[in-house]
Amino acid sequence: MNGPHSFRLDDYAFSFPESLIAAAPPAERDEARLLVLNRKTGESRHERFAELAGHLRAGDCLVLNRSRVLSARLIGRKTTGGKVDLLLLREVEPGTWTALSTDLKAGVDVLFPDGVRAEAAPGTDGWTLRFSTADVLGLLSRHGLAPLPPYILKRRKALSAAGAPGPCDPAADRERYQTVYAREAGSIAAPTAGLHFTPPLLAALKERGVRVAEVVLHVGRGTFMPVTAPDIREHAMPAERFELPPASAEAVERTREEGGRVVAVGTSATRVLESAGDAPLRALADGGMHSTDLFILPGHRFRWVDVLITNFHQPTSTPLILASAFAGRERILAAYREAVERQYRLFSFGDSMLIL
């Protein structure tokens, strides 16, 4: 411990059996289990996500991240025939993208479907790929795969090796690794807390008098990049792009003025709001894109978020540290231990938490 809060990376570790890693989503989005945690008392309850409306009330404001996940995983071939597995990160300029891959070498040409080629060069953020077409988004829409986290792919491979029937439908992955309200394309990982919402559930919340506000944060490398510094305060969070629409800023500020609660769906929506700091939200709501490298640590004073909906996150990850800052490290890790004991499904395709 360092004072009242721990900044030791090892203090954010927990153990779990690999069998609890969700290799696929539930049959229905809102069938996921929901661990309801009271962060003041530590009391927990166990429900289904479909019961969420019972915990929200008229005058609350639900804040959703409407960023759409790109089909950013692309498989190509070297001119020598070897396979190249790429995760495209962002467009630098038309036809030029940064990417992650362990299959590349400088100067290698990569061949893709539709006669598209790309030349690889080392970059400051992995690799830089210069494609023979400016329409890389079109290539991704036709041939890209959902950028599922490596631990899901590893779990599927283990299930397959054990003879268990595993999910392997690329079209289904593209649909289910996406929220039902996703609009602006730009994320390379899903804002997973939102995967459990359905149109009927959102309609029920609105009928109950819950405001719904939307923000955009394009989930990038920053959210899932591992923390390696033994002291988490030394971790540098890569910046991610976000937009706070004026109507959403107004809805959140009005909710606060009228005594309602601001309910952030996920750590990405939380980081958008908390990036305003002590300034009015409308200071960020100019209709343009901004960037944030905000890494929310224990001791952070939450200015805008009162309730957090979030999935279960990997040990020592930045989203787990954010949840610990919100509810307290001991409370979060106790809830995680309880979830493991009760066989909750973990991580991106897994179950959910509601932290009140």
C-alpha atoms as one frame of an Amber mdcrd trajectory, in Angstrom:
protein
   0.000   0.000   0.000   1.073   3.616  -0.662  -0.956   5.708   1.765  -4.755
   5.213   1.629  -4.609   3.791  -1.901  -2.469   1.101  -3.453  -0.529   1.884
  -6.600   1.260  -1.480  -6.715   0.380  -3.292  -9.918   0.393  -6.663  -8.162
  -2.416  -5.480  -5.885  -4.766  -5.529  -8.896  -4.215  -9.187  -9.725  -6.711
 -11.980  -9.128  -6.879 -15.638 -10.038  -9.525 -17.422 -12.076  -9.868 -20.694
 -13.985  -9.546 -20.346 -17.743 -12.824 -22.235 -18.071 -14.603 -19.022 -16.993
 -13.337 -17.019 -19.982 -16.396 -16.517 -22.171 -15.520 -17.770 -25.645 -18.856
 -16.568 -27.044 -21.671 -14.245 -25.983 -24.881 -15.550 -24.400 -27.669 -16.600
 -26.766 -29.506 -13.350 -25.968 -27.666 -10.163 -25.089 -29.582  -9.390 -21.895
 -29.382 -12.975 -20.597 -25.971 -12.133 -19.143 -25.746 -12.289 -15.381 -25.514
  -9.026 -13.461 -23.620  -8.621 -10.205 -25.100  -5.584  -8.444 -22.557  -4.040
  -6.063 -23.291  -1.323  -3.519 -19.965   0.471  -3.299 -20.828   2.075   0.046
 -21.760  -1.105   1.924 -20.097  -3.799  -0.170 -23.404  -5.678  -0.376 -23.887
  -7.629  -3.597 -26.855  -9.151  -5.389 -27.035 -11.538  -8.318 -29.499 -10.909
 -11.132 -29.800 -10.875 -14.925 -28.966  -7.879 -17.085 -32.583  -7.847 -18.283
 -33.493  -6.675 -14.747 -31.386  -3.508 -15.023 -34.421  -1.223 -15.298 -35.352
  -2.055 -11.716 -32.237  -0.234 -10.501 -32.672   2.980 -12.505 -35.278   5.639
 -11.960 -36.880   8.590 -13.686 -34.444  11.470 -13.909 -31.341   9.306 -14.215
 -29.196   9.667 -17.336 -27.700   6.649 -19.094 -24.532   7.536 -21.038 -23.702
   5.216 -23.952 -20.586   5.042 -26.129 -21.916   4.749 -29.672 -18.535   4.067
 -31.304 -18.699   1.262 -33.839 -16.072  -1.487 -33.934 -14.130  -1.790 -37.166
 -13.615  -5.278 -38.570  -9.983  -4.414 -37.998  -8.412  -7.875 -38.036  -7.155
  -8.608 -41.525  -5.498 -11.771 -42.822  -3.016 -11.504 -45.684  -0.187 -13.448
 -47.265   3.451 -12.630 -47.842   4.686 -12.936 -51.398   6.575 -16.008 -50.145
   3.277 -17.575 -49.053   3.432 -17.102 -45.271   0.317 -15.969 -43.393   0.135
 -12.442 -41.960  -2.352 -11.689 -39.174  -2.855  -7.936 -38.705  -4.750  -5.679
 -36.342  -5.202  -2.280 -37.997  -5.096   0.503 -35.422  -5.816   3.790 -37.163
  -5.687   5.567 -40.490  -2.774   7.992 -40.754  -3.807   9.239 -44.201  -5.799
   7.684 -47.047  -4.249   4.305 -47.784  -1.797   4.382 -44.861  -2.562   2.687
 -41.535  -0.740   1.763 -38.355  -1.023  -1.883 -37.373   0.087  -4.543 -34.925
   1.460  -7.883 -36.082   4.089 -10.418 -35.076   4.289 -11.755 -38.638   5.944
  -8.801 -40.365   9.431  -7.699 -41.317  10.512  -4.357 -42.755   9.999  -4.090
 -46.485   7.702  -7.097 -46.705   4.879  -6.897 -49.235   1.565  -8.320 -48.032
  -1.117  -9.569 -50.411  -4.818  -9.246 -49.591  -8.060 -10.218 -51.358  -9.323
  -8.116 -54.264  -5.765  -7.694 -55.545  -4.820  -5.267 -52.765  -1.180  -5.083
 -51.658   0.549  -3.309 -48.783   4.161  -2.564 -47.925   5.189  -2.794 -44.267
   7.601  -0.441 -42.514   8.455  -0.119 -38.798   6.573   2.721 -37.129   6.372
   4.427 -33.769   3.148   2.555 -33.027   3.855  -0.958 -34.289   3.941  -1.060
 -38.100   3.011   1.350 -40.854   1.239  -0.230 -43.833   0.945   1.570 -47.164
  -1.881  -0.016 -49.130  -2.331   0.028 -52.889  -5.849   1.390 -52.345  -7.159
   4.355 -50.403 -10.365   2.440 -49.632  -9.029   0.324 -46.778 -12.346   0.629
 -44.938 -14.013  -1.035 -47.918 -11.461  -3.848 -47.751 -12.215  -4.299 -44.041
 -15.968  -4.309 -44.608 -15.603  -7.107 -47.166 -12.820  -9.204 -45.681 -12.054
  -7.972 -42.170 -12.745 -10.016 -39.050 -14.011  -8.866 -35.663 -10.939  -7.856
 -33.615 -11.650 -10.294 -30.799  -9.182 -10.175 -27.897  -6.384 -12.775 -28.011
  -7.654 -14.489 -24.853 -10.951 -15.311 -26.615  -9.124 -16.762 -29.614  -6.863
 -18.745 -27.278  -9.865 -20.083 -25.344 -11.605 -21.107 -28.568  -8.471 -22.902
 -29.717  -8.303 -24.798 -26.411 -11.962 -25.790 -26.673 -11.444 -26.973 -30.228
  -8.385 -29.012 -29.238 -10.452 -30.653 -26.499 -13.088 -31.652 -29.037 -15.713
 -29.216 -27.794 -17.859 -27.516 -30.436 -16.718 -23.926 -30.488 -18.060 -20.720
 -32.025 -16.308 -19.957 -35.294 -18.818 -17.933 -37.327 -17.116 -14.703 -38.472
 -20.466 -13.085 -39.350 -21.849 -13.821 -35.884 -18.710 -12.391 -34.274 -19.053
  -9.195 -36.287 -22.667  -8.815 -35.127 -22.252  -9.707 -31.467 -18.947  -7.887
 -30.892 -20.916  -4.699 -31.538 -23.499  -2.796 -29.509 -27.012  -2.448 -30.936
 -26.630   1.350 -30.893 -23.176   1.562 -32.522 -22.919   4.277 -35.187 -19.579
   6.025 -35.798 -16.912   3.531 -36.890 -13.510   3.822 -35.282 -12.964   1.372
 -32.403 -10.599  -1.587 -32.558 -12.164  -3.198 -29.489 -15.769  -3.186 -28.341
 -17.019  -0.979 -25.503 -18.088  -4.246 -23.903 -20.362  -2.937 -21.144 -22.850
  -1.984 -23.850 -23.000  -5.418 -25.487 -25.804  -6.503 -23.119 -28.329  -3.852
 -24.145 -31.231  -4.702 -26.453 -33.672  -2.339 -28.191 -36.549  -3.463 -25.882
 -34.424  -2.839 -22.774 -33.448   0.632 -23.960 -37.110   1.358 -24.751 -38.138
   0.200 -21.268 -35.587   2.514 -19.668 -36.840   5.481 -21.682 -40.437   4.658
 -20.730 -39.313   4.675 -17.109 -38.123   8.259 -17.555 -34.414   7.552 -17.878
 -32.618   9.980 -20.163 -30.243   8.460 -22.707 -27.192  10.438 -23.813 -24.601
   9.268 -26.318 -20.890   9.974 -26.546 -18.183   8.633 -28.830 -14.847   7.260
 -27.703 -13.026   5.211 -30.292 -11.512   2.418 -28.234  -7.900   2.083 -29.261
  -4.682   0.583 -28.056  -4.828   2.646 -24.868  -7.724   0.737 -23.343  -6.266
  -2.747 -23.735  -2.508  -2.084 -23.627  -1.124  -4.022 -20.635   0.115  -2.137
 -17.599   3.693  -3.250 -16.961   5.012  -0.590 -14.577   5.222  -1.976 -11.004
   3.879   1.405  -9.847   0.696   2.027 -11.852   1.197   5.791 -11.616   4.060
   5.379 -14.097   1.839   3.856 -16.791   1.411   6.095 -19.838  -2.042   5.748
 -21.376  -2.018   6.213 -25.169  -4.514   8.850 -26.229  -7.898   7.895 -27.675
 -10.233  10.091 -29.730 -13.617  11.126 -28.383 -16.579  13.371 -29.077 -19.065
  14.797 -26.583 -22.149  16.039 -28.481 -23.660  19.275 -27.105 -27.058  17.611
 -26.506 -25.401  14.903 -24.417 -23.443  17.399 -22.330 -26.668  19.310 -21.720
 -28.523  16.119 -20.709 -25.835  15.137 -18.205 -25.586  18.616 -16.701 -29.381
  18.881 -16.442 -29.506  15.490 -14.736 -27.031  16.674 -12.137 -28.897  19.948
 -11.593 -32.175  18.083 -11.057 -30.734  15.545  -8.621 -30.632  12.534 -10.946
 -27.784  10.075 -11.280 -25.384   9.845 -14.204 -25.020   6.181 -15.181 -21.950
   5.540 -17.332 -22.095   2.452 -19.528 -18.509   1.302 -19.486 -15.102   2.694
 -18.729 -14.927   4.435 -22.117 -18.040   6.554 -21.445 -16.666   7.228 -17.964
 -13.391   8.530 -19.359 -15.182  10.863 -21.776 -17.136  12.519 -18.966 -14.300
  12.572 -16.451 -11.955  14.131 -19.016 -13.813  17.388 -18.411 -12.439  17.519
 -14.878 -13.898  20.416 -12.916 -14.849  22.323 -16.072 -18.432  22.315 -17.363
 -19.060  19.480 -19.795 -20.134  21.963 -22.428 -16.494  23.116 -22.598 -15.768
  19.837 -24.426 -19.020  19.825 -26.379 -18.012  21.843 -29.421 -19.047  19.276
 -32.031 -15.449  18.273 -32.733 -13.167  15.372 -31.898 -10.848  15.590 -28.914
  -8.327  13.174 -27.449  -7.841  11.911 -23.923  -5.047  10.008 -22.238  -6.837
  10.066 -18.888  -5.850   7.066 -16.758  -8.219   6.972 -13.788  -6.345   5.841
 -10.684  -7.405   5.208  -7.080  -7.921   8.557  -5.394  -9.566  10.074  -8.479
 -12.495  12.305  -7.546 -15.355  11.398  -9.858 -16.986  14.657 -10.906 -19.645
  13.357 -13.287 -20.261   9.622 -12.886 -22.518   8.328 -10.095 -23.215   4.760
 -11.261 -21.056   2.471 -13.397 -22.067  -0.455 -15.605 -19.023  -2.503 -16.535
 -17.928  -5.999 -17.482 -15.422  -8.100 -15.569 -11.931  -7.145 -16.676  -8.573
  -8.854 -16.904  -6.183  -8.706 -13.934  -4.016  -5.569 -13.688  -5.792  -3.939
 -16.652  -6.621  -0.230 -16.889 -10.416  -0.871 -16.847 -10.072  -2.939 -13.654
  -8.026  -0.169 -12.068 -10.713   2.360 -13.080 -13.437   0.200 -11.503 -11.287
  -0.045  -8.375 -10.953   3.731  -8.282 -14.744   4.003  -8.491 -15.754   1.381
  -5.922 -12.570   0.724  -3.948  -9.969  -1.914  -4.673 -10.977  -4.209  -1.815
 -14.657  -4.074  -2.755 -13.957  -4.783  -6.427 -11.598  -7.677  -5.782 -14.036
  -9.161  -3.252 -16.792  -8.927  -5.879 -14.500 -10.582  -8.433 -13.742 -13.429
  -6.017 -17.468 -13.883  -5.457 -18.095 -13.861  -9.208 -15.456 -16.545  -9.736
 -16.930 -18.672  -6.942 -20.380 -18.356  -8.530 -19.047 -19.249 -11.977 -19.698
 -15.918 -13.676 -18.489 -15.755 -17.273 -15.584 -13.349 -17.588 -14.292 -10.576
 -19.832 -15.496  -9.211 -23.189 -18.231 -11.761 -23.967 -18.891 -12.397 -20.283
 -21.232 -11.159 -17.581 -21.677  -7.670 -16.171 -21.545  -5.545 -13.035 -23.722
  -2.660 -11.896 -21.877  -0.544  -9.329 -24.226   1.712  -7.376
